[in-house]
Short mmCIF file of C-alpha atoms and ligand atoms in Angstrom, two decimals:
data_model
loop_
_atom_site.label_atom_id
_atom_site.label_comp_id
_atom_site.label_asym_id
_atom_site.label_seq_id
_atom_site.Cartn_x
_atom_site.Cartn_y
_atom_site.Cartn_z
CA UNK A 1 81.28 -103.25 7.97
CA UNK A 2 81.07 -102.72 4.33
CA UNK A 3 83.14 -100.35 2.22
CA UNK A 4 80.40 -97.78 2.65
CA UNK A 5 81.77 -95.89 -1.23
CA UNK A 6 80.94 -99.25 -3.11
CA UNK A 7 77.53 -99.16 -1.49
CA UNK A 8 76.01 -96.00 -1.78
CA UNK A 9 77.60 -96.25 -5.95
CA UNK A 10 75.55 -100.01 -6.38
CA UNK A 11 72.40 -98.03 -3.74
CA UNK A 12 72.94 -94.44 -5.71
CA UNK A 13 70.15 -94.29 -8.50
CA UNK A 14 71.06 -93.61 -12.00
CA UNK A 15 68.89 -91.48 -13.75
CA UNK A 16 68.94 -93.25 -16.49
CA UNK A 17 68.59 -96.70 -15.26
CA UNK A 18 65.91 -95.89 -13.49
CA UNK A 19 63.73 -93.86 -17.12
CA UNK A 20 64.66 -97.76 -18.34
CA UNK A 21 63.52 -99.12 -15.64
CA UNK A 22 60.58 -96.91 -14.94
CA UNK A 23 60.30 -97.23 -19.65
CA UNK A 24 59.80 -101.18 -18.83
CA UNK A 25 57.02 -101.19 -16.15
CA UNK A 26 54.97 -98.55 -18.38
CA UNK A 27 55.19 -101.00 -21.62
CA UNK A 28 53.88 -103.84 -19.38
CA UNK A 29 51.17 -100.91 -18.27
CA UNK A 30 50.44 -99.69 -21.83
CA UNK A 31 52.02 -101.21 -24.65
CA UNK A 32 55.22 -101.22 -25.62
CA UNK A 33 54.02 -99.55 -29.44
CA UNK A 34 52.80 -96.61 -27.07
CA UNK A 35 56.08 -96.08 -25.22
CA UNK A 36 58.95 -94.34 -27.14
CA UNK A 37 62.36 -94.61 -25.09
CA UNK A 38 65.00 -92.81 -26.20
CA UNK A 39 66.61 -93.45 -22.01
CA UNK A 40 69.60 -96.84 -23.52
CA UNK A 41 72.79 -96.57 -26.05
CA UNK A 42 71.97 -100.19 -27.14
CA UNK A 43 72.56 -100.76 -30.63
CA UNK A 44 69.51 -101.01 -32.21
CA UNK A 45 71.37 -103.11 -35.45
CA UNK A 46 72.12 -106.02 -35.25
CA UNK A 47 75.79 -107.89 -34.73
CA UNK A 48 76.79 -109.11 -38.30
CA UNK A 49 76.62 -112.26 -39.75
CA UNK A 50 79.94 -112.35 -40.17
CA UNK A 51 79.99 -111.64 -36.43
CA UNK A 52 77.14 -114.72 -35.84
CA UNK A 53 79.34 -117.07 -38.97
CA UNK A 54 82.67 -116.09 -37.52
CA UNK A 55 81.27 -117.83 -33.97
CA UNK A 56 79.17 -120.50 -35.09
CA UNK A 57 82.86 -121.63 -37.55
CA UNK A 58 84.23 -120.88 -33.56
CA UNK A 59 82.48 -123.12 -31.56
CA UNK A 60 83.10 -126.29 -33.66
CA UNK A 61 86.65 -125.98 -32.38
CA UNK A 62 87.55 -127.84 -29.27
CA UNK A 63 86.25 -126.04 -26.32
CA UNK A 64 90.43 -125.00 -24.93
CA UNK A 65 90.64 -122.96 -28.01
CA UNK A 66 87.16 -120.93 -27.39
CA UNK A 67 86.77 -121.03 -24.16
CA UNK A 68 90.60 -121.35 -22.48
CA UNK A 69 92.49 -118.50 -20.32
CA UNK A 70 94.19 -117.00 -23.19
CA UNK A 71 97.59 -114.52 -21.96
CA UNK A 72 96.53 -111.76 -19.33
CA UNK A 73 96.34 -108.76 -21.64
CA UNK A 74 94.58 -111.11 -24.98
CA UNK A 75 95.24 -113.84 -27.69
CA UNK A 76 98.53 -112.91 -29.22
CA UNK A 77 96.70 -113.48 -32.68
CA UNK A 78 93.54 -111.08 -31.95
CA UNK A 79 96.40 -108.41 -30.90
CA UNK A 80 98.17 -108.81 -34.27
CA UNK A 81 95.40 -108.80 -36.03
CA UNK A 82 93.83 -105.39 -34.86
CA UNK A 83 97.32 -104.04 -34.64
CA UNK A 84 97.30 -104.48 -38.50
CA UNK A 85 93.84 -103.10 -38.63
CA UNK A 86 95.15 -99.91 -37.38
CA UNK A 87 98.04 -99.88 -39.43
CA UNK A 88 95.88 -100.07 -42.32
CA UNK A 89 93.71 -97.61 -41.60
CA UNK A 90 95.92 -94.93 -40.22
CA UNK A 91 99.16 -95.83 -41.44
CA UNK A 92 100.46 -96.71 -38.01
CA UNK A 93 102.96 -98.97 -37.69
CA UNK A 94 101.67 -101.09 -34.00
CA UNK A 95 102.31 -104.75 -32.53
CA UNK A 96 100.30 -106.49 -30.91
CA UNK A 97 103.09 -105.64 -28.06
CA UNK A 98 100.98 -102.29 -27.73
CA UNK A 99 97.13 -103.38 -27.18
CA UNK A 100 95.67 -104.92 -24.49
CA UNK A 101 92.54 -106.06 -24.34
CA UNK A 102 89.58 -105.05 -22.23
CA UNK A 103 86.18 -106.12 -21.16
CA UNK A 104 84.02 -103.14 -23.63
CA UNK A 105 85.94 -99.95 -23.57
CA UNK A 106 84.21 -99.01 -19.54
CA UNK A 107 87.07 -101.22 -18.54
CA UNK A 108 89.61 -99.98 -20.83
CA UNK A 109 89.30 -96.53 -19.41
CA UNK A 110 89.58 -98.16 -15.72
CA UNK A 111 92.42 -99.60 -16.86
CA UNK A 112 93.75 -96.31 -18.50
CA UNK A 113 93.28 -93.70 -15.64
CA UNK A 114 94.23 -96.87 -13.25
CA UNK A 115 97.96 -97.24 -15.24
CA UNK A 116 98.77 -93.62 -14.58
CA UNK A 117 97.74 -91.75 -11.85
CA UNK A 118 99.48 -90.68 -8.70
CA UNK A 119 97.34 -89.76 -5.76
CA UNK A 120 96.40 -86.45 -6.48
CA UNK A 121 96.37 -86.40 -9.88
CA UNK A 122 93.67 -84.47 -11.48
CA UNK A 123 91.98 -85.62 -15.35
CA UNK A 124 89.88 -83.25 -16.30
CA UNK A 125 86.83 -84.44 -18.62
CA UNK A 126 84.84 -81.98 -21.31
CA UNK A 127 81.37 -80.73 -19.59
CA UNK A 128 78.71 -82.88 -20.45
CA UNK A 129 80.45 -86.36 -20.19
CA UNK A 130 79.58 -89.40 -20.16
CA UNK A 131 78.82 -89.91 -16.34
CA UNK A 132 80.93 -93.01 -15.60
CA UNK A 133 84.66 -90.94 -16.32
CA UNK A 134 83.35 -89.21 -12.40
CA UNK A 135 83.10 -92.92 -10.90
CA UNK A 136 85.81 -94.10 -12.80
CA UNK A 137 89.04 -91.21 -11.60
CA UNK A 138 87.35 -91.07 -8.37
CA UNK A 139 87.84 -94.53 -7.95
CA UNK A 140 91.76 -95.06 -9.24
CA UNK A 141 92.10 -91.53 -6.53
CA UNK A 142 91.83 -89.17 -8.79
CA UNK A 143 90.47 -85.42 -8.70
CA UNK A 144 87.75 -84.73 -11.77
CA UNK A 145 88.33 -81.31 -12.96
CA UNK A 146 85.31 -80.59 -15.32
CA UNK A 147 85.89 -77.85 -18.60
CA UNK A 148 83.28 -76.61 -20.64
CA UNK A 149 82.75 -77.61 -23.75
CA UNK A 150 81.73 -74.78 -26.15
CA UNK A 151 77.94 -73.98 -25.39
CA UNK A 152 75.68 -74.30 -28.52
CA UNK A 153 77.99 -75.97 -30.43
CA UNK A 154 79.49 -78.63 -27.74
CA UNK A 155 83.19 -78.65 -29.51
CA UNK A 156 86.04 -78.78 -27.44
CA UNK A 157 86.38 -75.30 -26.21
CA UNK A 158 90.46 -74.92 -25.40
CA UNK A 159 90.09 -71.62 -23.86
CA UNK A 160 88.38 -73.13 -21.09
CA UNK A 161 90.24 -76.78 -21.05
CA UNK A 162 93.51 -74.11 -20.49
CA UNK A 163 92.19 -72.82 -17.93
CA UNK A 164 91.34 -76.60 -16.04
CA UNK A 165 95.28 -77.67 -16.63
CA UNK A 166 97.47 -76.80 -13.67
CA UNK A 167 100.79 -79.17 -12.31
CA UNK A 168 98.28 -81.66 -11.21
CA UNK A 169 96.93 -82.86 -14.84
CA UNK A 170 97.66 -85.87 -15.48
CA UNK A 171 95.52 -86.84 -18.49
CA UNK A 172 92.21 -85.29 -20.59
CA UNK A 173 90.32 -87.35 -21.58
CA UNK A 174 88.01 -86.76 -24.37
CA UNK A 175 85.29 -89.33 -26.34
CA UNK A 176 84.31 -88.29 -30.16
CA UNK A 177 81.82 -89.02 -31.60
CA UNK A 178 80.58 -88.39 -28.37
CA UNK A 179 77.80 -89.65 -26.14
CA UNK A 180 75.46 -87.10 -25.67
CA UNK A 181 76.05 -84.55 -27.99
CA UNK A 182 76.69 -86.72 -31.40
CA UNK A 183 79.63 -84.29 -31.96
CA UNK A 184 82.33 -84.67 -33.65
CA UNK A 185 85.49 -83.25 -32.64
CA UNK A 186 87.66 -81.75 -36.63
CA UNK A 187 90.94 -82.22 -36.55
CA UNK A 188 91.77 -78.47 -36.55
CA UNK A 189 90.51 -78.35 -32.93
CA UNK A 190 92.41 -80.95 -32.15
CA UNK A 191 95.47 -79.94 -33.00
CA UNK A 192 94.78 -76.87 -31.69
CA UNK A 193 94.20 -79.73 -28.10
CA UNK A 194 97.73 -81.22 -28.60
CA UNK A 195 99.93 -78.16 -29.51
CA UNK A 196 98.27 -76.67 -26.04
CA UNK A 197 98.97 -79.57 -24.84
CA UNK A 198 102.58 -79.78 -25.24
CA UNK A 199 103.12 -76.35 -24.03
CA UNK A 200 101.84 -77.46 -21.02
CA UNK A 201 103.92 -80.42 -20.48
CA UNK A 202 107.32 -78.68 -20.91
CA UNK A 203 105.83 -75.71 -19.05
CA UNK A 204 105.14 -79.03 -15.90
CA UNK A 205 107.38 -81.10 -16.98
CA UNK A 206 105.76 -83.95 -16.98
CA UNK A 207 103.87 -85.65 -19.63
CA UNK A 208 99.56 -85.05 -20.12
CA UNK A 209 98.43 -87.50 -21.27
CA UNK A 210 95.53 -87.72 -23.91
CA UNK A 211 92.48 -90.48 -22.77
CA UNK A 212 90.56 -91.06 -26.35
CA UNK A 213 87.76 -93.13 -25.67
CA UNK A 214 86.71 -94.10 -29.15
CA UNK A 215 83.64 -96.72 -28.66
CA UNK A 216 82.18 -94.59 -31.69
CA UNK A 217 84.80 -93.80 -34.45
CA UNK A 218 83.22 -95.98 -36.95
CA UNK A 219 79.38 -94.16 -36.02
CA UNK A 220 79.76 -91.13 -38.18
CA UNK A 221 77.44 -89.03 -40.99
CA UNK A 222 77.95 -87.55 -44.34
CA UNK A 223 81.74 -86.44 -45.02
CA UNK A 224 82.19 -85.75 -41.16
CA UNK A 225 86.14 -87.65 -40.77
CA UNK A 226 87.39 -88.38 -37.05
CA UNK A 227 90.57 -87.72 -37.26
CA UNK A 228 93.20 -90.28 -35.92
CA UNK A 229 94.54 -88.88 -32.15
CA UNK A 230 97.85 -90.90 -32.31
CA UNK A 231 98.35 -89.60 -34.60
CA UNK A 232 98.62 -85.71 -33.81
CA UNK A 233 99.35 -85.89 -30.15
CA UNK A 234 101.67 -88.54 -29.31
CA UNK A 235 101.13 -89.04 -25.47
CA UNK A 236 96.89 -90.22 -26.37
CA UNK A 237 95.95 -93.81 -24.63
CA UNK A 238 93.39 -95.05 -27.70
CA UNK A 239 89.89 -96.57 -25.24
CA UNK A 240 88.09 -98.57 -27.70
CA UNK A 241 85.38 -101.34 -27.67
CA UNK A 242 83.62 -103.20 -30.67
CA UNK A 243 80.25 -102.83 -28.29
CA UNK A 244 78.42 -99.92 -30.93
CA UNK A 245 80.68 -100.57 -33.58
CA UNK A 246 79.74 -104.08 -34.92
CA UNK A 247 76.65 -104.24 -32.35
CA UNK A 248 78.56 -106.57 -29.19
CA UNK A 249 77.77 -104.32 -26.14
CA UNK A 250 77.01 -107.85 -23.74
CA UNK A 251 80.17 -109.69 -25.58
CA UNK A 252 82.41 -106.78 -23.63
CA UNK A 253 85.52 -106.89 -26.23
CA UNK A 254 87.40 -104.17 -26.56
CA UNK A 255 90.91 -103.18 -26.38
CA UNK A 256 93.64 -100.51 -24.81
CA UNK A 257 95.98 -99.04 -26.80
CA UNK A 258 99.67 -97.52 -26.41
CA UNK A 259 100.93 -96.51 -28.89
CA UNK A 260 105.15 -96.69 -28.76
CA UNK A 261 105.71 -92.67 -29.46
CA UNK A 262 103.98 -92.20 -26.05
CA UNK A 263 106.21 -90.80 -23.04
CA UNK A 264 107.45 -93.99 -20.98
CA UNK A 265 105.19 -96.13 -23.39
CA UNK A 266 106.96 -99.40 -22.20
CA UNK A 267 106.32 -98.40 -18.29
CA UNK A 268 102.49 -97.35 -19.30
CA UNK A 269 102.65 -101.09 -20.85
CA UNK A 270 103.11 -103.36 -18.38
CA UNK A 271 101.33 -100.43 -16.29
CA UNK A 272 97.74 -101.18 -18.29
CA UNK A 273 98.62 -105.08 -17.65
CA UNK A 274 99.54 -103.77 -13.36
CA UNK A 275 96.48 -102.24 -13.28
CA UNK A 276 94.07 -104.32 -15.76
CA UNK A 277 95.80 -107.18 -13.11
CA UNK A 278 94.79 -104.92 -10.04
CA UNK A 279 91.37 -104.53 -11.07
CA UNK A 280 90.83 -108.48 -12.93
CA UNK A 281 90.53 -107.35 -16.09
CA UNK A 282 92.64 -109.87 -17.57
CA UNK A 283 91.94 -112.62 -20.33
CA UNK A 284 88.86 -110.29 -21.92
CA UNK A 285 86.08 -113.26 -23.07
CA UNK A 286 88.23 -115.54 -25.84
CA UNK A 287 85.80 -116.84 -27.27
CA UNK A 288 84.78 -112.65 -28.78
CA UNK A 289 88.87 -111.88 -28.53
CA UNK A 290 88.63 -115.12 -31.41
CA UNK A 291 85.73 -113.57 -32.64
CA UNK A 292 87.17 -110.10 -33.78
CA UNK A 293 90.11 -111.11 -35.13
CA UNK A 294 88.10 -112.80 -38.06
CA UNK A 295 86.52 -109.45 -38.20
CA UNK A 296 88.34 -106.86 -37.44
CA UNK A 297 87.31 -105.30 -40.71
CA UNK A 298 83.83 -106.53 -40.55
CA UNK A 299 81.85 -102.12 -42.03
CA UNK A 300 79.36 -100.21 -38.93
CA UNK A 301 76.30 -100.51 -40.45
CA UNK A 302 75.79 -97.00 -40.18
CA UNK A 303 72.78 -96.28 -42.73
CA UNK A 304 69.67 -96.90 -40.01
CA UNK A 305 71.15 -94.83 -37.90
CA UNK A 306 71.48 -91.88 -40.08
CA UNK A 307 67.88 -92.83 -41.51
CA UNK A 308 67.02 -92.35 -37.61
CA UNK A 309 68.87 -89.56 -37.31
CA UNK A 310 67.96 -87.25 -39.88
CA UNK A 311 64.51 -88.25 -39.11
CA UNK A 312 64.36 -87.03 -35.58
CA UNK A 313 66.38 -84.04 -36.66
CA UNK A 314 64.18 -82.83 -39.05
CA UNK A 315 61.22 -83.19 -37.35
CA UNK A 316 62.50 -81.62 -33.80
CA UNK A 317 63.66 -79.45 -35.20
CA UNK A 318 60.62 -78.48 -37.62
CA UNK A 319 58.50 -78.19 -34.29
CA UNK A 320 60.75 -75.19 -33.27
CA UNK A 321 63.48 -77.15 -30.36
CA UNK A 322 66.81 -76.40 -30.30
CA UNK A 323 69.18 -79.55 -31.53
CA UNK A 324 72.80 -79.85 -31.98
CA UNK A 325 72.71 -81.19 -35.60
CA UNK A 326 74.85 -85.22 -34.67
CA UNK A 327 77.85 -85.69 -37.06
CA UNK A 328 78.37 -88.58 -34.74
CA UNK A 329 77.44 -91.89 -32.32
CA UNK A 330 73.91 -92.18 -32.09
CA UNK A 331 71.74 -89.45 -29.54
CA UNK A 332 70.79 -86.44 -30.51
CA UNK A 333 70.97 -83.23 -28.30
CA UNK A 334 67.82 -80.52 -27.32
CA UNK A 335 68.03 -77.57 -25.05
CA UNK A 336 64.69 -78.20 -22.26
CA UNK A 337 61.80 -76.52 -23.12
CA UNK A 338 63.16 -74.91 -19.18
CA UNK A 339 66.46 -74.30 -17.64
CA UNK A 340 65.50 -77.27 -15.13
CA UNK A 341 66.14 -80.53 -18.25
CA UNK A 342 65.30 -82.56 -15.20
CA UNK A 343 61.50 -80.92 -14.28
CA UNK A 344 61.57 -81.10 -18.01
CA UNK A 345 62.29 -84.33 -19.26
CA UNK A 346 59.01 -85.68 -16.52
CA UNK A 347 56.69 -84.12 -18.26
CA UNK A 348 57.94 -85.08 -21.69
CA UNK A 349 57.15 -88.38 -19.59
CA UNK A 350 53.38 -87.68 -19.00
CA UNK A 351 53.58 -88.15 -22.86
CA UNK A 352 55.72 -90.87 -22.70
CA UNK A 353 58.57 -89.56 -23.86
CA UNK A 354 61.59 -90.86 -21.91
CA UNK A 355 64.73 -88.87 -22.43
CA UNK A 356 67.24 -88.19 -20.70
CA UNK A 357 68.07 -84.83 -18.01
CA UNK A 358 71.65 -83.27 -18.59
CA UNK A 359 72.39 -83.23 -15.35
CA UNK A 360 73.32 -86.39 -15.60
CA UNK A 361 76.05 -85.43 -18.46
CA UNK A 362 77.11 -82.52 -15.95
CA UNK A 363 75.98 -79.25 -17.33
CA UNK A 364 71.91 -78.20 -17.05
CA UNK A 365 69.20 -77.44 -19.76
CA UNK A 366 69.87 -79.65 -22.12
CA UNK A 367 68.54 -83.51 -23.06
CA UNK A 368 70.26 -86.50 -24.15
CA UNK A 369 67.60 -88.52 -27.22
CA UNK A 370 69.16 -91.83 -28.24
CA UNK A 371 68.49 -92.47 -31.58
CA UNK A 372 69.18 -96.29 -31.54
CA UNK A 373 65.65 -97.37 -31.57
CA UNK A 374 63.40 -98.71 -34.06
CA UNK A 375 62.82 -96.79 -36.57
CA UNK A 376 58.58 -96.58 -35.85
CA UNK A 377 59.61 -95.12 -32.16
CA UNK A 378 60.53 -91.82 -33.71
CA UNK A 379 57.34 -91.81 -36.03
CA UNK A 380 55.35 -92.03 -33.19
CA UNK A 381 57.10 -90.40 -30.42
CA UNK A 382 57.33 -86.90 -32.81
CA UNK A 383 53.39 -86.08 -32.63
CA UNK A 384 54.38 -86.91 -29.06
CA UNK A 385 57.25 -83.87 -28.72
CA UNK A 386 54.73 -81.48 -30.91
CA UNK A 387 51.66 -81.63 -27.73
CA UNK A 388 54.75 -81.66 -25.53
CA UNK A 389 56.11 -78.24 -26.88
CA UNK A 390 51.75 -77.18 -27.41
CA UNK A 391 51.95 -77.77 -23.95
CA UNK A 392 54.51 -75.73 -23.13
CA UNK A 393 53.79 -72.67 -25.43
CA UNK A 394 49.82 -73.18 -24.17
CA UNK A 395 49.02 -70.08 -21.52
CA UNK A 396 48.63 -70.79 -18.24
CA UNK A 397 45.54 -71.05 -16.24
N1 PLP B 401 82.50 -93.91 -23.44
C1 PLP B 401 81.10 -93.61 -23.92
C2 PLP B 401 81.28 -92.47 -24.36
C3 PLP B 401 80.45 -94.21 -24.35
O1 PLP B 401 78.95 -94.20 -24.41
C4 PLP B 401 80.24 -96.35 -23.07
C5 PLP B 401 78.72 -96.93 -23.62
O2 PLP B 401 77.23 -96.40 -23.86
C6 PLP B 401 81.25 -96.05 -22.82
C7 PLP B 401 82.22 -95.84 -23.16
C8 PLP B 401 81.33 -97.97 -21.95
O3 PLP B 401 81.27 -98.50 -23.37
P1 PLP B 401 81.18 -100.21 -22.80
O4 PLP B 401 80.37 -100.95 -23.15
O5 PLP B 401 82.12 -101.00 -24.32
O6 PLP B 401 82.07 -100.77 -22.00
#
């Protein structure tokens, strides 16, 4: 006998993975330049030169220093460097002891959930949402409760969220800048959310945590501001990763921040260490911990994402598609031309357009277009989107 749930998870078709695999085989058949693959969130911008330089310098050091184990929660030096960087940027006073190094945001969120869950606790996610949230919540023994975002803008709908809160609510997961919608939550809405959570905490007599999933924190456009949520709501656990900001998704490096102002902070931090231990997420890759220590203030290069966003948004809206103007991350959220988003994405495939149906993110009728691609993919795709629109407009015979 094996673990049936794990078997099902491993065997379950993921729309994104399937689409990506389809894209690879289609590219082999008709040439990569003829397939417009918007399926994945793999950064198209190269990692900064500073990362390469730091890695090369580190590789000259004695093997133990760069390939040996660090403490389970990460090397003190990198945790101190991250704390100092956050303090400079957000006027906080964190220390190394508030941070736990992880293998990316996936591990950070899984650890945060496991650290605070008790059986039957509810975790609220805002639909549309990153699909793995449900997997991580349920695997930890929690219950995933969906609260809708505001339809159209995909901003926070505080009333809907309030309706979803119960005395079993342990945490709310927010993700701004957002995958899949590109929305960035303004500070005023987050303040309203914080006030609502405080009111409910008083009513229920226990803390409600905000798990802030922030892999896209630095990827924003124009004058969009990303609020630093722990300064607005004390019970925030930050789950960060360098996968997107420094284009290092394969290096698996990120952290959990437990701010000292959070309820039961010392206990929560100990539980984070315990969850890391229980899940086997100890000692994040040593080489890349040290790279981060050296590159902690390295700026994120958003220029080409911004160019892609501008070209794609302008091109698609000109063709008549309804799109949410992305304020951050590198995804564009577009209404499908029929209610069944899966059927729409199948028809899009006929034009070699690979976009992800919104069903994967818990809502109907939209698609996600990941524009972390070469500019040529966007330029090539726009005529295909025009043909797709034309196909829907043409009278059926
Ligand atoms: N959260 C969101 C919203 C994401 O988009 C991703 C990755 O795409 C993750 C978490 C996982 O990030 P990581 O690759 O750092 O584990």
